[in-house]
Short mmCIF file of C-alpha atoms in Angstrom, two decimals:
data_model
loop_
_atom_site.label_atom_id
_atom_site.label_comp_id
_atom_site.label_asym_id
_atom_site.label_seq_id
_atom_site.Cartn_x
_atom_site.Cartn_y
_atom_site.Cartn_z
CA MET A 1 6.16 -11.87 -16.85
CA THR A 2 3.10 -10.52 -18.20
CA HIS A 3 0.70 -12.84 -16.59
CA PHE A 4 2.91 -12.61 -13.15
CA PHE A 5 2.63 -8.58 -13.69
CA ILE A 6 -1.01 -9.12 -13.20
CA LEU A 7 -0.66 -11.23 -10.39
CA GLU A 8 0.98 -8.89 -8.45
CA ILE A 9 -1.84 -6.15 -9.91
CA THR A 10 -4.63 -8.77 -8.19
CA VAL A 11 -3.39 -8.44 -4.48
CA LEU A 12 -2.16 -5.28 -4.66
CA PHE A 13 -6.02 -4.08 -4.77
CA ILE A 14 -6.42 -7.08 -2.63
CA ALA A 15 -3.82 -5.49 -0.24
CA ILE A 16 -5.51 -1.75 -0.78
CA SER A 17 -9.39 -3.33 -0.38
CA ALA A 18 -8.54 -4.85 2.80
CA LEU A 19 -6.66 -1.98 4.17
CA ILE A 20 -9.73 0.50 3.06
CA LEU A 21 -12.34 -1.83 4.47
CA TYR A 22 -10.95 -2.62 8.36
CA PRO A 23 -11.27 1.49 9.67
CA ALA A 24 -14.50 1.30 7.35
CA ALA A 25 -15.35 -1.61 9.82
CA MET A 26 -13.95 -0.26 12.32
CA TYR A 27 -16.17 2.86 11.80
CA TYR A 28 -19.65 1.30 11.77
CA SER A 29 -19.04 -0.90 14.66
CA ASN A 30 -18.43 1.61 17.16
CA LYS A 31 -21.46 2.81 16.29
CA LYS A 32 -23.12 -0.19 17.96
CA HIS A 33 -20.06 -0.98 20.70
CA ARG A 34 -17.36 0.04 22.57
CA ALA A 35 -14.82 1.58 20.07
CA TRP A 36 -12.04 -0.64 18.88
CA LYS A 37 -8.71 -0.34 19.22
CA LYS A 38 -7.02 1.74 17.07
CA GLY A 39 -3.49 0.11 16.82
CA ARG A 40 -5.30 -3.03 16.32
CA TYR A 41 -5.75 -1.35 12.81
CA PHE A 42 -1.73 -0.44 12.59
CA ILE A 43 -0.76 -4.03 13.50
CA PHE A 44 -3.67 -5.92 10.71
CA ALA A 45 -2.27 -3.19 8.31
CA ILE A 46 1.75 -3.89 8.73
CA GLY A 47 0.63 -7.37 8.14
CA VAL A 48 -1.17 -7.00 4.93
CA ILE A 49 1.45 -4.95 3.96
CA ILE A 50 3.84 -7.88 4.51
CA ALA A 51 2.39 -10.39 3.30
CA ALA A 52 1.88 -8.14 -0.38
CA SER A 53 4.95 -8.22 -0.46
CA ALA A 54 5.57 -11.37 -0.70
CA LEU A 55 3.66 -10.86 -4.48
CA THR A 56 3.98 -7.60 -5.21
CA GLY A 57 7.08 -5.18 -5.16
CA PRO A 58 10.84 -5.94 -6.23
CA LEU A 59 10.89 -8.15 -4.24
CA ALA A 60 8.30 -10.36 -5.38
CA ARG A 61 10.40 -9.70 -8.64
CA LEU A 62 13.73 -10.91 -7.38
CA SER A 63 12.34 -14.22 -5.91
CA HIS A 64 11.94 -15.96 -9.14
CA THR A 65 15.75 -16.34 -9.79
CA ASP A 66 16.68 -15.37 -6.27
CA PHE A 67 16.00 -18.76 -3.71
CA THR A 68 17.39 -16.55 -0.76
CA VAL A 69 14.91 -13.38 -1.58
CA HIS A 70 11.88 -16.56 -2.35
CA MET A 71 12.59 -17.86 1.05
CA PHE A 72 12.23 -14.98 3.55
CA LEU A 73 9.15 -13.46 1.22
CA HIS A 74 7.68 -17.18 1.99
CA LEU A 75 8.94 -16.64 6.13
CA LEU A 76 6.56 -13.58 5.42
CA LEU A 77 3.95 -14.86 3.69
CA GLY A 78 3.23 -17.98 5.78
CA MET A 79 4.68 -16.79 9.52
CA LEU A 80 4.85 -13.14 9.94
CA GLY A 81 2.11 -12.09 8.16
CA PRO A 82 -0.66 -14.43 8.93
CA LEU A 83 0.94 -13.29 13.18
CA LEU A 84 0.13 -9.88 12.52
CA ILE A 85 -3.25 -9.67 10.67
CA LEU A 86 -4.45 -12.33 13.55
CA HIS A 87 -3.56 -9.50 15.94
CA GLY A 88 -6.39 -7.49 14.28
CA LYS A 89 -8.76 -9.79 15.30
CA PRO A 90 -10.14 -9.24 11.58
CA MET A 91 -12.96 -11.57 12.92
CA THR A 92 -14.34 -10.40 15.89
CA LEU A 93 -14.84 -7.06 13.51
CA ILE A 94 -16.56 -8.71 11.72
CA ILE A 95 -18.60 -10.70 13.93
CA ARG A 96 -19.15 -6.79 15.30
CA THR A 97 -20.24 -4.70 11.97
CA LEU A 98 -22.43 -7.29 10.33
CA LYS A 99 -26.24 -7.58 11.96
CA VAL A 100 -27.42 -9.64 14.13
CA SER A 101 -29.18 -12.25 11.44
CA GLN A 102 -25.63 -12.36 9.45
CA ALA A 103 -23.24 -12.74 12.21
CA ARG A 104 -25.68 -15.38 13.11
CA LYS A 105 -25.46 -17.58 9.56
CA LEU A 106 -21.19 -16.50 10.20
CA SER A 107 -21.61 -17.66 13.29
CA THR A 108 -23.22 -21.26 12.05
CA PHE A 109 -20.53 -21.53 9.16
CA LEU A 110 -17.69 -21.02 11.72
CA ASN A 111 -19.60 -23.83 13.91
CA MET A 112 -19.67 -26.77 10.91
CA LYS A 113 -17.63 -30.20 11.78
CA TYR A 114 -15.36 -28.70 8.96
CA VAL A 115 -14.01 -25.65 10.27
CA LYS A 116 -13.16 -27.92 13.74
CA PHE A 117 -11.65 -30.45 11.32
CA ILE A 118 -9.33 -28.02 9.77
CA SER A 119 -9.06 -25.68 12.95
CA ASN A 120 -7.62 -28.80 15.07
CA PRO A 121 -3.96 -27.81 15.44
CA ILE A 122 -3.01 -31.27 14.35
CA VAL A 123 -4.85 -30.55 11.06
CA ALA A 124 -3.95 -27.66 11.04
CA SER A 125 -0.44 -28.29 11.59
CA ILE A 126 -0.50 -30.98 8.35
CA LEU A 127 -1.56 -28.27 5.76
CA ASN A 128 0.63 -25.63 6.96
CA ILE A 129 4.29 -28.24 7.20
CA GLY A 130 3.10 -30.55 4.98
CA GLY A 131 2.10 -28.18 2.23
CA LEU A 132 5.69 -27.13 3.00
CA PHE A 133 7.49 -30.25 2.76
CA LEU A 134 5.54 -30.84 -1.21
CA ILE A 135 6.57 -27.37 -2.28
CA TYR A 136 10.21 -27.86 -1.76
CA LYS A 137 10.80 -31.36 -1.96
CA THR A 138 8.94 -32.48 -5.00
CA GLY A 139 8.61 -31.20 -8.27
CA LEU A 140 5.81 -28.28 -7.85
CA PHE A 141 8.65 -25.61 -6.89
CA GLU A 142 10.22 -25.93 -10.14
CA LEU A 143 6.40 -26.52 -11.50
CA MET A 144 4.85 -23.37 -10.26
CA HIS A 145 7.00 -20.94 -11.91
CA THR A 146 6.25 -22.18 -15.32
CA SER A 147 1.58 -21.58 -14.46
CA VAL A 148 0.87 -18.22 -12.97
CA LEU A 149 -2.42 -19.90 -11.76
CA LEU A 150 -0.69 -22.68 -10.05
CA PHE A 151 1.65 -19.93 -8.31
CA ALA A 152 -1.01 -18.14 -6.97
CA LEU A 153 -2.62 -21.40 -5.76
CA ILE A 154 0.71 -22.53 -3.70
CA HIS A 155 1.27 -18.48 -2.39
CA LEU A 156 -2.62 -18.39 -1.46
CA HIS A 157 -2.04 -22.05 0.44
CA VAL A 158 0.75 -21.24 2.44
CA PHE A 159 -0.78 -17.88 3.13
CA LEU A 160 -4.02 -19.33 4.23
CA ALA A 161 -2.28 -22.41 6.00
CA GLY A 162 -0.08 -20.51 8.13
CA TYR A 163 -2.87 -18.28 9.30
CA LEU A 164 -5.41 -21.20 9.96
CA PHE A 165 -1.87 -22.82 12.01
CA THR A 166 -1.43 -19.27 13.56
CA MET A 167 -5.08 -18.90 14.72
CA SER A 168 -5.02 -22.93 15.68
CA ILE A 169 -2.24 -22.43 18.50
CA ILE A 170 -2.79 -18.91 19.92
CA TYR A 171 -6.43 -17.33 20.83
CA ILE A 172 -6.00 -13.95 19.66
CA ASP A 173 -9.05 -13.46 17.54
CA ILE A 174 -12.27 -15.36 17.77
CA VAL A 175 -11.87 -19.63 17.91
CA THR A 176 -15.75 -21.63 17.98
CA HIS A 177 -13.41 -24.73 18.71
CA ARG A 178 -10.82 -24.69 21.75
CA TYR A 179 -8.43 -27.02 22.89
CA SER A 180 -6.05 -27.48 25.96
CA PHE A 181 -3.15 -25.58 26.32
CA LEU A 182 -1.05 -29.13 26.47
CA TYR A 183 -2.52 -30.44 23.46
CA ARG A 184 -1.76 -27.01 21.38
CA ALA A 185 1.99 -26.88 23.00
CA ALA A 186 2.54 -30.51 22.11
CA VAL A 187 1.27 -29.46 18.19
CA LEU A 188 3.53 -26.33 18.21
CA ILE A 189 6.37 -28.06 19.67
CA ALA A 190 5.98 -30.69 16.83
CA ALA A 191 5.39 -28.39 14.16
CA LEU A 192 8.72 -26.68 14.96
CA GLY A 193 10.43 -29.54 14.73
CA PHE A 194 8.98 -31.17 11.09
CA HIS A 195 9.87 -26.90 10.00
CA LYS A 196 13.57 -27.88 11.61
CA ILE A 197 13.86 -30.44 9.45
CA LEU A 198 12.93 -29.65 5.99
CA SER A 199 15.56 -26.63 6.36
CA LYS A 200 17.96 -29.14 6.90
CA LEU A 201 16.64 -30.93 4.13
CA ILE A 202 16.59 -28.45 1.54
CA TYR A 203 19.75 -27.12 2.76
CA ALA A 204 21.96 -30.52 1.78
CA SER A 205 19.08 -31.19 -1.26
CA PRO A 206 18.18 -27.89 -2.66
CA PRO A 207 15.08 -27.83 -5.64
CA ALA A 208 15.77 -28.48 -8.92
CA GLY A 209 17.72 -25.28 -10.68
CA ILE A 210 18.73 -23.76 -7.66
CA PRO A 211 22.19 -23.44 -7.15
CA ARG A 212 23.46 -25.11 -4.37
CA GLN A 213 24.64 -22.21 -2.46
CA ASP A 214 21.86 -20.09 -2.54
CA GLY A 215 20.40 -22.77 -1.52
CA GLU A 216 22.04 -23.49 1.25
CA ARG A 217 21.43 -19.74 1.74
CA GLY A 218 17.91 -19.81 2.04
CA ALA A 219 17.32 -22.98 3.89
CA MET A 220 19.87 -21.54 7.18
CA LEU A 221 17.40 -18.28 6.53
CA MET A 222 14.34 -20.36 7.11
CA TYR A 223 16.13 -22.05 9.49
CA TYR A 224 17.12 -19.11 10.99
CA GLY A 225 14.37 -16.47 10.76
CA GLY A 226 11.65 -19.33 11.65
CA ASP A 227 12.84 -18.82 14.95
CA ILE A 228 11.97 -15.44 15.79
CA VAL A 229 8.32 -16.11 14.57
CA ASP A 230 8.47 -19.77 16.43
CA LEU A 231 9.46 -17.72 19.76
CA ALA A 232 6.89 -15.30 19.55
CA LEU A 233 4.01 -18.25 19.14
CA ILE A 234 6.12 -19.83 22.38
CA ILE A 235 5.43 -16.29 24.26
CA LEU A 236 1.79 -15.76 23.36
CA LEU A 237 0.78 -19.13 24.02
CA CYS A 238 2.44 -19.16 26.69
CA LEU A 239 1.28 -15.89 27.90
CA GLU A 240 -2.08 -16.66 27.01
CA TRP A 241 -1.19 -19.56 29.85
CA TYR A 242 -0.10 -17.67 32.17
CA LYS A 243 -3.40 -15.47 32.86
CA ARG A 244 -5.74 -18.10 32.02
CA ALA A 245 -4.00 -19.79 35.43
CA GLU A 246 -4.15 -16.73 36.94
CA ARG A 247 -7.26 -15.69 36.70
CA SER A 248 -8.40 -19.39 37.94
CA ARG A 249 -6.26 -18.84 40.86
CA VAL A 250 -8.12 -15.08 42.08
CA GLN A 251 -11.57 -16.73 41.52
CA THR A 252 -10.44 -19.83 43.48
CA VAL A 253 -8.99 -17.66 46.21
CA LYS A 254 -12.26 -15.62 45.77
CA LEU A 255 -14.59 -19.10 46.49
CA SER A 256 -12.23 -19.81 49.40
#
């Protein structure tokens, strides 16, 4: 537990640093560009706090022995947290803050074939949902509670994979490789289906060491709690689709 406490302190430090660096970046960005919307910082801050709460604080400690709490925090870490942080447009803010030469280097990195590969919605969904299958349907879940390093790496993957998947489906922040609405919608529907399948598998057979009743509650929370964030993704994707279609219609009318 001493090692897990060190992990909590590390996560808390990273979260506080993010909450301080974001407004600092806003300050420098506003000197060169149009004023950055303050509301984005509040959304970003809520996302950071929600994601950090999965690894630090009383609920994080309780999650080691309560599977339902664990699943609730995983929904925050891998789904809701990334969605809110993405709405803060951190990558756009970074590009605005950096010097031109530094921004070009970052842009070059974002255009690499590797970035294009992992940002493909199919690949991102495999990393996201596939990773969850490995955690809950192999011995990883039990093993990660015996090693703080493995625990940290798995939770880091859950957050990054969730963020990458969200970013690949809805284009809120800077995206260097874009895909059609139909393609993203199809991948989203498939990913939601596999998420449902996994929750049912956990309900039928909880991970080793988890009491059946606790496993069933956690699986139900994963099934129905995930619906809330999934609905938000669907609405945002459809809204983006509608706005793009409306702009195309207006342009067509103007040309005619």
